[in-house]
Tab-separated table of C-alpha atoms in Angstrom:
chain	number	residue	atom	x	y	z
C	1	MET	CA	142.171	78.505	107.356
C	2	PHE	CA	144.764	79.349	104.728
C	3	ASP	CA	147.338	80.304	107.376
C	4	GLU	CA	146.777	77.003	109.215
C	5	MET	CA	147.436	74.831	106.148
C	6	PRO	CA	150.604	72.710	106.699
C	7	GLN	CA	151.279	72.692	102.945
C	8	ARG	CA	150.259	75.238	100.349
C	9	ASP	CA	150.303	74.710	96.601
C	10	LEU	CA	149.683	77.034	93.663
C	11	VAL	CA	145.935	76.284	93.704
C	12	SER	CA	145.738	77.352	97.351
C	13	TRP	CA	147.351	80.674	96.535
C	14	TYR	CA	145.054	81.081	93.509
C	15	GLN	CA	142.032	80.380	95.683
C	16	LYS	CA	143.028	82.925	98.304
C	17	ASP	CA	143.695	85.648	95.745
C	18	LEU	CA	140.551	84.853	93.765
C	19	ILE	CA	138.291	85.054	96.840
C	20	SER	CA	139.835	88.413	97.682
C	21	PHE	CA	139.309	89.548	94.093
C	22	CYS	CA	135.648	88.401	94.065
C	23	VAL	CA	134.909	90.215	97.313
C	24	ASN	CA	136.357	93.458	95.950
C	25	THR	CA	134.995	93.363	92.389
C	26	LYS	CA	133.579	96.666	91.170
C	27	SER	CA	131.587	95.581	88.133
C	28	LEU	CA	129.881	92.694	86.362
C	29	VAL	CA	132.815	92.421	83.937
C	30	GLN	CA	135.265	91.805	86.789
C	31	THR	CA	132.912	89.170	88.247
C	32	GLN	CA	132.796	87.421	84.869
C	33	GLN	CA	136.613	87.557	84.660
C	34	ALA	CA	136.860	85.940	88.097
C	35	HIS	CA	134.359	83.290	86.991
C	36	ALA	CA	136.425	82.460	83.895
C	37	PHE	CA	139.657	82.318	85.931
C	38	ALA	CA	138.030	79.922	88.438
C	39	ILE	CA	136.895	77.568	85.665
C	40	ILE	CA	140.316	77.581	83.929
C	41	HIS	CA	142.190	76.716	87.135
C	42	GLY	CA	139.641	74.147	88.363
C	43	LEU	CA	138.444	76.225	91.317
C	44	PHE	CA	134.829	76.223	90.135
C	45	PRO	CA	132.657	74.368	90.913
C	46	THR	CA	134.897	72.431	93.315
C	47	SER	CA	135.518	75.273	95.782
C	48	ILE	CA	132.531	76.182	97.961
C	49	SER	CA	134.081	79.525	98.931
C	50	ILE	CA	134.622	80.496	95.298
C	51	SER	CA	131.077	79.411	94.386
C	52	ALA	CA	129.650	81.555	97.204
C	53	ALA	CA	131.784	84.556	96.247
C	54	LEU	CA	130.687	84.323	92.605
C	55	ILE	CA	127.018	83.992	93.576
C	56	LEU	CA	127.221	87.191	95.630
C	57	GLY	CA	129.197	88.907	92.867
C	58	TYR	CA	126.549	88.186	90.251
C	59	ALA	CA	123.780	89.155	92.707
C	60	THR	CA	125.461	92.534	93.212
C	61	PHE	CA	126.042	93.488	89.589
C	62	SER	CA	123.622	91.425	87.483
C	63	SER	CA	119.906	92.062	86.982
C	64	HIS	CA	119.199	88.472	85.936
C	65	PRO	CA	118.208	86.222	88.882
C	66	ARG	CA	118.611	83.081	86.781
C	67	ILE	CA	122.387	83.619	86.641
C	68	VAL	CA	122.577	83.401	90.427
C	69	GLN	CA	120.485	80.224	90.441
C	70	MET	CA	122.620	78.774	87.664
C	71	MET	CA	125.811	79.393	89.645
C	72	PHE	CA	124.319	77.519	92.584
C	73	ASN	CA	123.111	74.639	90.391
C	74	GLN	CA	126.598	74.208	88.909
C	75	SER	CA	128.168	73.666	92.330
C	76	LEU	CA	128.731	70.055	93.348
C	77	PRO	CA	125.367	68.815	94.733
C	78	PHE	CA	126.900	66.391	97.239
C	79	SER	CA	129.055	69.086	98.871
C	80	ARG	CA	126.587	71.929	99.412
C	81	PRO	CA	126.677	72.974	103.075
C	82	ALA	CA	124.232	75.332	104.812
C	83	PHE	CA	126.706	78.130	104.059
C	84	LEU	CA	126.123	77.819	100.305
C	85	TYR	CA	122.325	77.653	100.686
C	86	ASN	CA	122.457	80.708	102.941
C	87	THR	CA	124.506	82.515	100.302
C	88	LEU	CA	121.854	81.838	97.648
C	89	ILE	CA	119.047	82.993	99.960
C	90	ARG	CA	121.038	86.142	100.716
C	91	ALA	CA	121.643	86.725	97.005
C	92	GLN	CA	117.929	86.434	96.262
C	93	THR	CA	117.215	88.892	99.060
C	94	MET	CA	119.699	91.359	97.548
C	95	MET	CA	118.114	91.069	94.103
C	96	GLY	CA	114.501	91.219	95.277
C	97	VAL	CA	113.577	88.074	93.376
C	98	ALA	CA	109.959	87.995	92.184
C	99	GLY	CA	107.737	84.959	92.031
C	100	ASP	CA	107.810	84.712	88.252
C	101	HIS	CA	111.544	83.919	88.363
C	102	ILE	CA	112.262	81.716	91.371
C	103	PHE	CA	109.911	80.876	94.199
C	104	PRO	CA	111.611	82.264	97.337
C	105	PHE	CA	110.912	79.263	99.511
C	106	GLY	CA	112.208	76.859	96.888
C	107	VAL	CA	115.802	77.212	98.083
C	108	TYR	CA	114.839	76.660	101.703
C	109	ASN	CA	112.658	73.653	100.849
C	110	GLY	CA	115.431	72.213	98.674
C	111	MET	CA	117.831	72.665	101.555
C	112	LEU	CA	115.568	70.624	103.844
C	113	ARG	CA	114.962	67.928	101.221
C	114	SER	CA	118.719	67.568	100.770
C	115	GLY	CA	119.117	66.860	104.465
C	116	VAL	CA	121.051	70.072	105.146
C	117	VAL	CA	120.215	71.480	108.583
C	118	PRO	CA	119.532	75.264	108.639
C	119	ASP	CA	121.892	77.188	110.927
C	120	ASP	CA	121.723	80.489	112.796
C	121	HIS	CA	122.267	82.455	109.572
C	122	THR	CA	119.476	80.800	107.569
C	123	PHE	CA	116.435	82.213	109.336
C	124	PRO	CA	117.419	85.922	109.371
C	125	PHE	CA	117.928	85.733	105.596
C	126	MET	CA	114.590	83.961	105.140
C	127	ILE	CA	112.744	86.529	107.242
C	128	LYS	CA	114.260	89.368	105.220
C	129	LEU	CA	113.311	87.589	102.010
C	130	CYS	CA	109.718	87.153	103.204
C	131	THR	CA	109.543	90.829	104.144
C	132	ASP	CA	110.632	91.931	100.670
C	133	TYR	CA	108.470	89.442	98.822
C	134	THR	CA	105.184	91.190	98.106
C	135	GLU	CA	103.165	88.062	97.384
C	136	VAL	CA	104.111	86.606	100.745
C	137	LYS	CA	103.053	89.844	102.432
C	138	LYS	CA	99.704	89.683	100.636
C	139	GLY	CA	99.337	86.090	101.751
C	140	LEU	CA	99.972	87.066	105.351
C	141	GLU	CA	96.918	89.305	105.232
C	142	CYS	CA	94.795	86.219	104.560
C	143	LEU	CA	96.713	84.050	106.999
C	144	ASN	CA	94.539	81.770	109.113
C	145	VAL	CA	94.655	83.178	112.638
C	146	GLU	CA	94.314	79.813	114.319
C	147	SER	CA	97.280	78.492	112.358
C	148	SER	CA	99.347	81.459	113.516
C	149	ARG	CA	98.328	80.827	117.102
C	150	ARG	CA	99.182	77.138	116.770
C	151	VAL	CA	102.681	77.945	115.505
C	152	PHE	CA	103.170	80.343	118.403
C	153	ASP	CA	101.884	77.801	120.949
C	154	GLU	CA	104.339	75.202	119.670
C	155	MET	CA	107.344	77.429	120.388
C	156	VAL	CA	109.601	75.819	122.980
C	157	GLU	CA	110.757	79.152	124.376
C	158	ARG	CA	109.075	82.548	124.305
C	159	ASN	CA	110.236	85.992	125.287
C	160	GLU	CA	109.041	89.585	124.975
C	161	VAL	CA	110.153	89.677	121.342
C	162	SER	CA	108.011	86.692	120.316
C	163	TRP	CA	104.977	88.082	122.167
C	164	ASN	CA	105.430	91.498	120.581
C	165	ALA	CA	105.843	89.905	117.157
C	166	MET	CA	102.572	88.020	117.572
C	167	ILE	CA	100.662	91.090	118.790
C	168	GLY	CA	102.124	93.194	115.977
C	169	THR	CA	101.246	90.585	113.342
C	170	PHE	CA	97.632	90.394	114.478
C	171	ALA	CA	97.342	94.191	114.672
C	172	HIS	CA	98.912	94.724	111.259
C	173	ASN	CA	96.531	92.263	109.586
C	174	GLY	CA	93.399	93.646	111.234
C	175	PHE	CA	92.854	90.873	113.788
C	176	ASN	CA	92.393	93.393	116.575
C	177	ASN	CA	90.540	91.124	119.015
C	178	HIS	CA	93.268	88.500	118.726
C	179	ALA	CA	95.921	91.163	119.285
C	180	LEU	CA	94.153	92.330	122.450
C	181	GLU	CA	93.735	88.753	123.662
C	182	SER	CA	97.441	88.083	123.085
C	183	PHE	CA	98.311	91.176	125.106
C	184	ARG	CA	96.198	89.940	128.016
C	185	LEU	CA	97.844	86.515	127.867
C	186	MET	CA	101.252	88.167	127.817
C	187	ILE	CA	100.395	90.057	131.021
C	188	ASP	CA	98.892	86.956	132.666
C	189	GLU	CA	102.071	84.976	132.026
C	190	GLY	CA	104.166	87.660	133.702
C	191	TRP	CA	106.020	89.028	130.688
C	192	LYS	CA	107.246	92.596	130.868
C	193	VAL	CA	105.491	95.104	128.614
C	194	ASN	CA	107.797	97.469	126.709
C	195	SER	CA	107.450	100.341	124.264
C	196	THR	CA	107.022	97.974	121.301
C	197	THR	CA	104.077	96.307	122.995
C	198	ILE	CA	102.355	99.600	123.752
C	199	SER	CA	102.989	100.995	120.259
C	200	SER	CA	101.291	97.921	118.749
C	201	LEU	CA	98.440	97.850	121.284
C	202	LEU	CA	97.209	101.467	121.153
C	203	PRO	CA	96.110	101.395	117.463
C	204	VAL	CA	94.225	98.179	118.250
C	205	LEU	CA	92.281	99.892	121.041
C	206	VAL	CA	91.431	102.764	118.686
C	207	GLU	CA	90.087	100.361	116.044
C	208	LEU	CA	88.018	98.537	118.668
C	209	GLY	CA	86.650	101.811	120.054
C	210	LYS	CA	88.000	101.076	123.534
C	211	PHE	CA	89.029	104.615	124.407
C	212	SER	CA	88.710	104.050	128.155
C	213	LYS	CA	91.158	101.150	127.892
C	214	GLY	CA	93.495	103.423	125.968
C	215	ARG	CA	93.450	105.906	128.829
C	216	GLU	CA	94.260	103.069	131.229
C	217	VAL	CA	97.238	102.181	129.051
C	218	HIS	CA	98.272	105.840	129.164
C	219	GLY	CA	98.126	105.730	132.960
C	220	PHE	CA	100.274	102.585	132.927
C	221	CYS	CA	102.805	104.410	130.696
C	222	LEU	CA	102.945	107.301	133.168
C	223	ARG	CA	103.606	104.950	136.080
C	224	THR	CA	106.338	103.060	134.242
C	225	ASP	CA	107.928	106.072	132.486
C	226	LEU	CA	107.105	104.565	129.086
C	227	GLU	CA	105.476	107.839	128.033
C	228	CYS	CA	109.005	109.230	127.673
C	229	ASP	CA	109.566	106.848	124.756
C	230	VAL	CA	108.972	108.761	121.517
C	231	PHE	CA	107.223	105.815	119.821
C	232	VAL	CA	104.805	105.377	122.721
C	233	ALA	CA	104.130	109.118	122.835
C	234	ASN	CA	103.423	109.171	119.090
C	235	ALA	CA	100.976	106.278	119.479
C	236	LEU	CA	99.247	108.097	122.372
C	237	ILE	CA	98.893	111.269	120.295
C	238	ASP	CA	97.413	109.243	117.440
C	239	MET	CA	94.992	107.486	119.801
C	240	TYR	CA	93.707	110.741	121.306
C	241	ALA	CA	93.491	112.408	117.884
C	242	LYS	CA	91.425	109.584	116.388
C	243	SER	CA	89.200	109.638	119.475
C	244	GLU	CA	88.593	113.393	118.873
C	245	ARG	CA	90.436	114.374	122.062
C	246	SER	CA	92.684	117.076	120.660
C	247	ALA	CA	93.377	118.633	124.064
C	248	GLU	CA	94.738	115.360	125.474
C	249	ALA	CA	96.790	114.801	122.301
C	250	SER	CA	98.273	118.283	122.653
C	251	ALA	CA	99.123	117.634	126.312
C	252	VAL	CA	101.075	114.495	125.384
C	253	PHE	CA	102.810	116.285	122.517
C	254	TYR	CA	103.969	119.309	124.496
C	255	ASN	CA	105.124	117.134	127.419
C	256	MET	CA	107.500	115.174	125.185
C	257	ASP	CA	111.187	115.666	125.968
C	258	SER	CA	112.180	114.988	122.365
C	259	ARG	CA	110.121	114.852	119.203
C	260	ASN	CA	110.793	113.365	115.802
C	261	VAL	CA	109.156	114.203	112.485
C	262	VAL	CA	106.491	111.541	113.107
C	263	SER	CA	105.489	113.342	116.317
C	264	TRP	CA	104.999	116.618	114.453
C	265	ASN	CA	103.134	114.963	111.570
C	266	THR	CA	100.834	113.102	113.950
C	267	MET	CA	100.004	116.325	115.757
C	268	VAL	CA	99.386	118.250	112.521
C	269	ALA	CA	97.063	115.432	111.415
C	270	ASN	CA	95.315	115.617	114.808
C	271	PHE	CA	94.492	119.317	114.353
C	272	ALA	CA	93.563	118.960	110.675
C	273	GLN	CA	91.287	115.947	111.187
C	274	ASN	CA	89.504	117.561	114.126
C	275	ARG	CA	88.729	120.763	112.186
C	276	LEU	CA	91.326	122.867	113.984
C	277	GLU	CA	92.728	124.233	110.752
C	278	LEU	CA	94.418	127.352	112.125
C	279	GLU	CA	96.165	125.289	114.808
C	280	ALA	CA	97.411	122.862	112.126
C	281	ILE	CA	98.834	125.724	110.037
C	282	GLY	CA	100.443	127.306	113.107
C	283	LEU	CA	101.997	123.989	114.141
C	284	VAL	CA	103.686	123.599	110.751
C	285	ARG	CA	105.325	126.986	111.282
C	286	GLU	CA	106.337	125.948	114.805
C	287	MET	CA	107.702	122.694	113.381
C	288	GLN	CA	110.003	124.615	111.044
C	289	SER	CA	111.130	127.007	113.754
C	290	ASN	CA	112.216	123.938	115.766
C	291	GLY	CA	114.449	122.770	112.940
C	292	GLN	CA	112.164	120.078	111.513
C	293	THR	CA	111.555	120.014	107.757
C	294	PRO	CA	107.938	119.331	106.728
C	295	THR	CA	107.596	116.085	104.793
C	296	SER	CA	105.042	115.039	102.197
C	297	VAL	CA	102.920	113.638	105.043
C	298	THR	CA	102.923	117.056	106.710
C	299	LEU	CA	101.828	118.787	103.523
C	300	THR	CA	99.048	116.308	102.713
C	301	ASN	CA	97.539	117.104	106.118
C	302	VAL	CA	97.957	120.882	106.196
C	303	LEU	CA	97.007	121.721	102.574
C	304	PRO	CA	93.397	120.416	102.927
C	305	ALA	CA	93.177	122.461	106.135
C	306	CYS	CA	94.144	125.589	104.155
C	307	ALA	CA	91.574	124.691	101.487
C	308	ARG	CA	88.714	124.228	103.973
C	309	ILE	CA	89.061	127.710	105.475
C	310	GLY	CA	90.207	129.424	102.277
C	311	CYS	CA	93.585	130.380	103.742
C	312	LEU	CA	95.204	131.291	100.437
C	313	CYS	CA	98.221	133.068	101.925
C	314	SER	CA	99.314	130.052	103.981
C	315	GLY	CA	98.563	127.758	101.061
C	316	LYS	CA	100.868	129.767	98.802
C	317	GLU	CA	103.561	129.692	101.481
C	318	ILE	CA	103.334	125.886	101.725
C	319	HIS	CA	103.325	125.623	97.925
C	320	SER	CA	106.565	127.622	97.691
C	321	LYS	CA	108.208	125.419	100.337
C	322	SER	CA	107.164	122.298	98.451
C	323	ILE	CA	108.817	123.700	95.318
C	324	ARG	CA	112.054	124.401	97.198
C	325	ASN	CA	112.273	120.942	98.805
C	326	GLY	CA	111.113	119.080	95.683
C	327	SER	CA	108.007	117.517	97.225
C	328	VAL	CA	105.808	119.301	94.675
C	329	THR	CA	106.650	116.470	92.265
C	330	ASP	CA	104.722	114.079	94.515
C	331	LEU	CA	101.349	113.342	92.895
C	332	PHE	CA	99.431	113.557	96.180
C	333	ILE	CA	101.033	116.904	97.053
C	334	SER	CA	100.375	118.389	93.611
C	335	ASN	CA	96.738	117.268	93.787
C	336	ASP	CA	96.359	118.880	97.208
C	337	ILE	CA	97.897	122.116	95.904
C	338	THR	CA	95.547	122.157	92.909
C	339	ASP	CA	92.576	121.434	95.172
C	340	MET	CA	93.611	124.180	97.610
C	341	TYR	CA	93.758	126.812	94.866
C	342	ALA	CA	90.459	125.624	93.354
C	343	LYS	CA	88.616	125.781	96.695
C	344	CYS	CA	90.113	129.222	97.365
C	345	GLY	CA	88.607	130.404	94.062
C	346	CYS	CA	91.959	130.854	92.291
C	347	LEU	CA	91.331	128.616	89.298
C	348	ASN	CA	94.112	130.250	87.293
C	349	LEU	CA	96.632	129.162	89.944
C	350	ALA	CA	94.957	125.770	90.170
C	351	GLN	CA	95.321	125.386	86.399
C	352	ASN	CA	99.011	126.356	86.597
C	353	ALA	CA	99.658	123.784	89.330
C	354	PHE	CA	97.754	121.207	87.267
C	355	ASP	CA	99.737	121.948	84.090
C	356	MET	CA	103.119	121.687	85.851
C	357	SER	CA	102.540	118.400	87.711
C	358	LEU	CA	101.861	114.725	87.193
C	359	LYS	CA	98.209	113.940	86.643
C	360	ASP	CA	95.759	111.195	87.475
C	361	GLU	CA	91.959	110.938	87.550
C	362	ILE	CA	91.808	112.870	90.823
C	363	SER	CA	93.773	115.754	89.274
C	364	TYR	CA	91.217	116.083	86.476
C	365	ASN	CA	88.246	115.725	88.816
C	366	ILE	CA	89.488	118.598	90.989
C	367	LEU	CA	89.428	121.004	88.051
C	368	ILE	CA	86.244	119.603	86.511
C	369	VAL	CA	84.389	120.260	89.766
C	370	GLY	CA	86.182	123.583	90.282
C	371	TYR	CA	85.293	124.968	86.844
C	372	SER	CA	81.714	123.681	87.116
C	373	GLN	CA	81.017	126.296	89.776
C	374	THR	CA	82.218	129.239	87.645
C	375	SER	CA	81.423	130.859	84.315
C	376	TYR	CA	84.196	128.765	82.740
C	377	TRP	CA	81.889	125.765	82.566
C	378	SER	CA	83.152	124.807	79.092
C	379	LYS	CA	86.543	124.052	80.634
C	380	SER	CA	84.906	121.273	82.687
C	381	VAL	CA	83.558	119.666	79.520
C	382	GLU	CA	86.930	120.074	77.804
C	383	LEU	CA	88.789	118.412	80.684
C	384	PHE	CA	86.180	115.655	80.848
C	385	PHE	CA	86.848	114.579	77.262
C	386	GLU	CA	90.591	115.204	77.623
C	387	MET	CA	90.604	112.408	80.196
C	388	VAL	CA	89.411	110.023	77.481
C	389	LEU	CA	92.199	111.116	75.135
C	390	ASN	CA	94.770	110.517	77.885
C	391	GLY	CA	93.449	107.014	78.595
C	392	MET	CA	92.000	107.833	82.017
C	393	LYS	CA	88.774	106.410	83.371
C	394	HIS	CA	85.925	108.570	84.592
C	395	ASP	CA	84.301	107.984	87.934
C	396	THR	CA	81.177	109.302	89.639
C	397	VAL	CA	82.881	112.575	90.585
C	398	SER	CA	83.798	113.211	86.935
C	399	PHE	CA	80.187	112.818	85.749
C	400	VAL	CA	78.654	114.778	88.621
C	401	GLY	CA	81.106	117.646	88.082
C	402	VAL	CA	80.635	117.976	84.322
C	403	LEU	CA	76.834	117.573	84.550
C	404	SER	CA	76.748	120.291	87.195
C	405	ALA	CA	78.666	122.550	84.793
C	406	CYS	CA	76.151	121.902	82.025
C	407	ALA	CA	73.236	122.488	84.389
C	408	THR	CA	74.658	125.822	85.579
C	409	ILE	CA	74.162	127.497	82.207
C	410	SER	CA	71.455	125.126	80.874
C	411	ALA	CA	73.729	123.584	78.229
C	412	ILE	CA	71.267	120.911	77.138
C	413	LYS	CA	73.198	119.817	74.038
C	414	GLN	CA	76.441	119.121	75.920
C	415	GLY	CA	74.434	117.582	78.757
C	416	LYS	CA	72.833	115.079	76.403
C	417	GLU	CA	76.258	114.122	75.077
C	418	ILE	CA	77.463	113.485	78.617
C	419	HIS	CA	74.277	111.506	79.324
C	420	ALA	CA	74.915	109.273	76.308
C	421	PHE	CA	78.509	108.827	77.412
C	422	ALA	CA	77.325	107.862	80.897
C	423	VAL	CA	74.954	105.264	79.435
C	424	ARG	CA	77.763	103.706	77.401
C	425	ARG	CA	79.936	103.557	80.528
C	426	LEU	CA	77.024	102.256	82.687
C	427	PHE	CA	77.210	105.239	85.043
C	428	HIS	CA	73.675	106.485	84.321
C	429	GLU	CA	72.122	104.255	86.973
C	430	HIS	CA	74.399	105.493	89.751
C	431	LEU	CA	72.361	107.488	92.258
C	432	PHE	CA	74.522	110.647	92.228
C	433	VAL	CA	74.892	110.651	88.438
C	434	SER	CA	71.153	110.158	87.860
C	435	ASN	CA	70.433	112.945	90.373
C	436	SER	CA	72.752	115.224	88.390
C	437	LEU	CA	70.977	114.285	85.153
C	438	LEU	CA	67.635	115.058	86.757
C	439	ASP	CA	68.960	118.434	87.919
C	440	LEU	CA	70.310	119.160	84.422
C	441	TYR	CA	67.059	118.455	82.591
C	442	THR	CA	64.856	120.296	85.072
C	443	LYS	CA	67.103	123.398	84.983
C	444	CYS	CA	66.977	123.284	81.186
C	445	GLY	CA	63.184	123.186	81.313
C	446	ARG	CA	62.992	119.667	79.868
C	447	ILE	CA	60.443	118.261	82.271
C	448	ASP	CA	59.596	115.536	79.740
C	449	LEU	CA	63.143	114.182	79.867
C	450	SER	CA	63.172	114.457	83.661
C	451	ARG	CA	59.978	112.409	83.883
C	452	LYS	CA	61.352	109.872	81.435
C	453	LEU	CA	64.475	109.560	83.559
C	454	LEU	CA	62.392	108.944	86.665
C	455	CYS	CA	60.112	106.452	84.944
C	456	LEU	CA	62.956	104.197	83.789
C	457	ARG	CA	62.978	102.365	87.130
C	458	PRO	CA	60.287	104.129	89.142
C	459	CYS	CA	59.938	101.893	92.184
C	460	GLU	CA	63.651	101.548	92.890
C	461	ARG	CA	64.427	105.188	92.181
C	462	MET	CA	61.634	106.549	94.367
C	463	ALA	CA	62.693	104.215	97.153
C	464	LEU	CA	66.294	105.374	96.878
C	465	ASN	CA	65.578	109.104	96.768
C	466	PRO	CA	61.970	110.237	97.358
C	467	ILE	CA	62.974	113.911	97.363
C	468	ARG	CA	63.645	113.702	93.621
C	469	SER	CA	59.950	113.656	92.827
C	470	HIS	CA	59.560	116.749	94.979
C	471	ILE	CA	62.327	118.516	93.005
C	472	LEU	CA	60.625	117.606	89.747
C	473	LEU	CA	57.231	118.893	90.953
C	474	CYS	CA	58.801	122.188	92.067
C	475	TYR	CA	60.359	122.771	88.650
C	476	GLN	CA	57.156	121.739	86.940
C	477	HIS	CA	55.255	124.205	89.118
C	478	VAL	CA	57.628	127.032	88.051
C	479	VAL	CA	57.484	126.137	84.356
C	480	MET	CA	53.698	125.940	84.258
C	481	GLY	CA	53.420	129.178	86.222
C	482	ASP	CA	51.008	127.754	88.821
């Protein structure tokens, strides 16, 4: 545009240089300098290009969304084209604007109210903004399905992308029947199914329990060579794994021409979830020998497998790898490591892993339960009250674990303290907690307290757990020597 100008004045040269400067700014200070220069030489707010460049400059270097909105508001309202609105939408997308600053759709709605027609660049920016905006994503989960269908039906033109988007939206939000119905309509209307369609459909069939239909889809993939697609193959492995068909999942996995880290993780999860712990551990080793680095997802699947079969050696090996690649700092990984050591009976190693990692309620519960089954029962009580000091909330597992520790060595005094604490926190009426209290008092020989506990709400408690009265009678029989 500049080169085509028949006459150029000093302002034109200023404008060209200033736009170039704004595009190449390296800091907020330089953006502010460009802003001041534009105001002094009358280029802002009269120049749309300068306004757009400054908006993007502030969006890049400033953490205050209101500055970007202010720059837009200061532009001349009667000369705002779609380009300037698109720039503001893009800037908000870059900054990840939250709802307590500027409502994301406000710019788009203002654009429509001003009579400005959105162009081909408006909608991609809006879609990206909606994707990043968490409140909109939460709203989509509650989206009325019929409204979604109505919007889709009103589309003038449809293609495979629009069909796949609709199926994926339904599947993602749990509307599995609608997703399956949309797939059938897509086939009936003669649209070609691709890897995206299959990858969205297979999880739907798993959720609906339609395993036979999933096998039919697998047959279709074989006939159309879609099984060669890594995303389709990963979805097939996941389907077979969740349907407890590990052999079929393995067949798909080992027939793959190329595998990505998701393929390996899905297969490790398949073995671990179907109680094939040794196969899961062996596959992680095979994964590494094939040049793939285990991720946090890999470790969260294989560590519980090591814990279930007490495979301490493999657990230590995985722990050392997590230290080397830095994944040990992940809270879920550190909890799994602590749990693995505790279930393998190495509470000293579990305590070390606990001390060196981030902690949450689950971290404490692992050790409370672990110590409750050893002679170090006092450590369970100590950790229980340490949770209070650290501002963490107890749950049922916390109370059951610490009460089990007290019951193991008949610590009636500490047990009563925990009971009082449970009453204050309204946990005493929970079935598992009250069972643990009953076990505590009977093991301590306090049949009177056990009876009192049962008589608090006799009808409801007997209906919930009739075996409790049998436990009480057995202990009473032993105490009385009958």
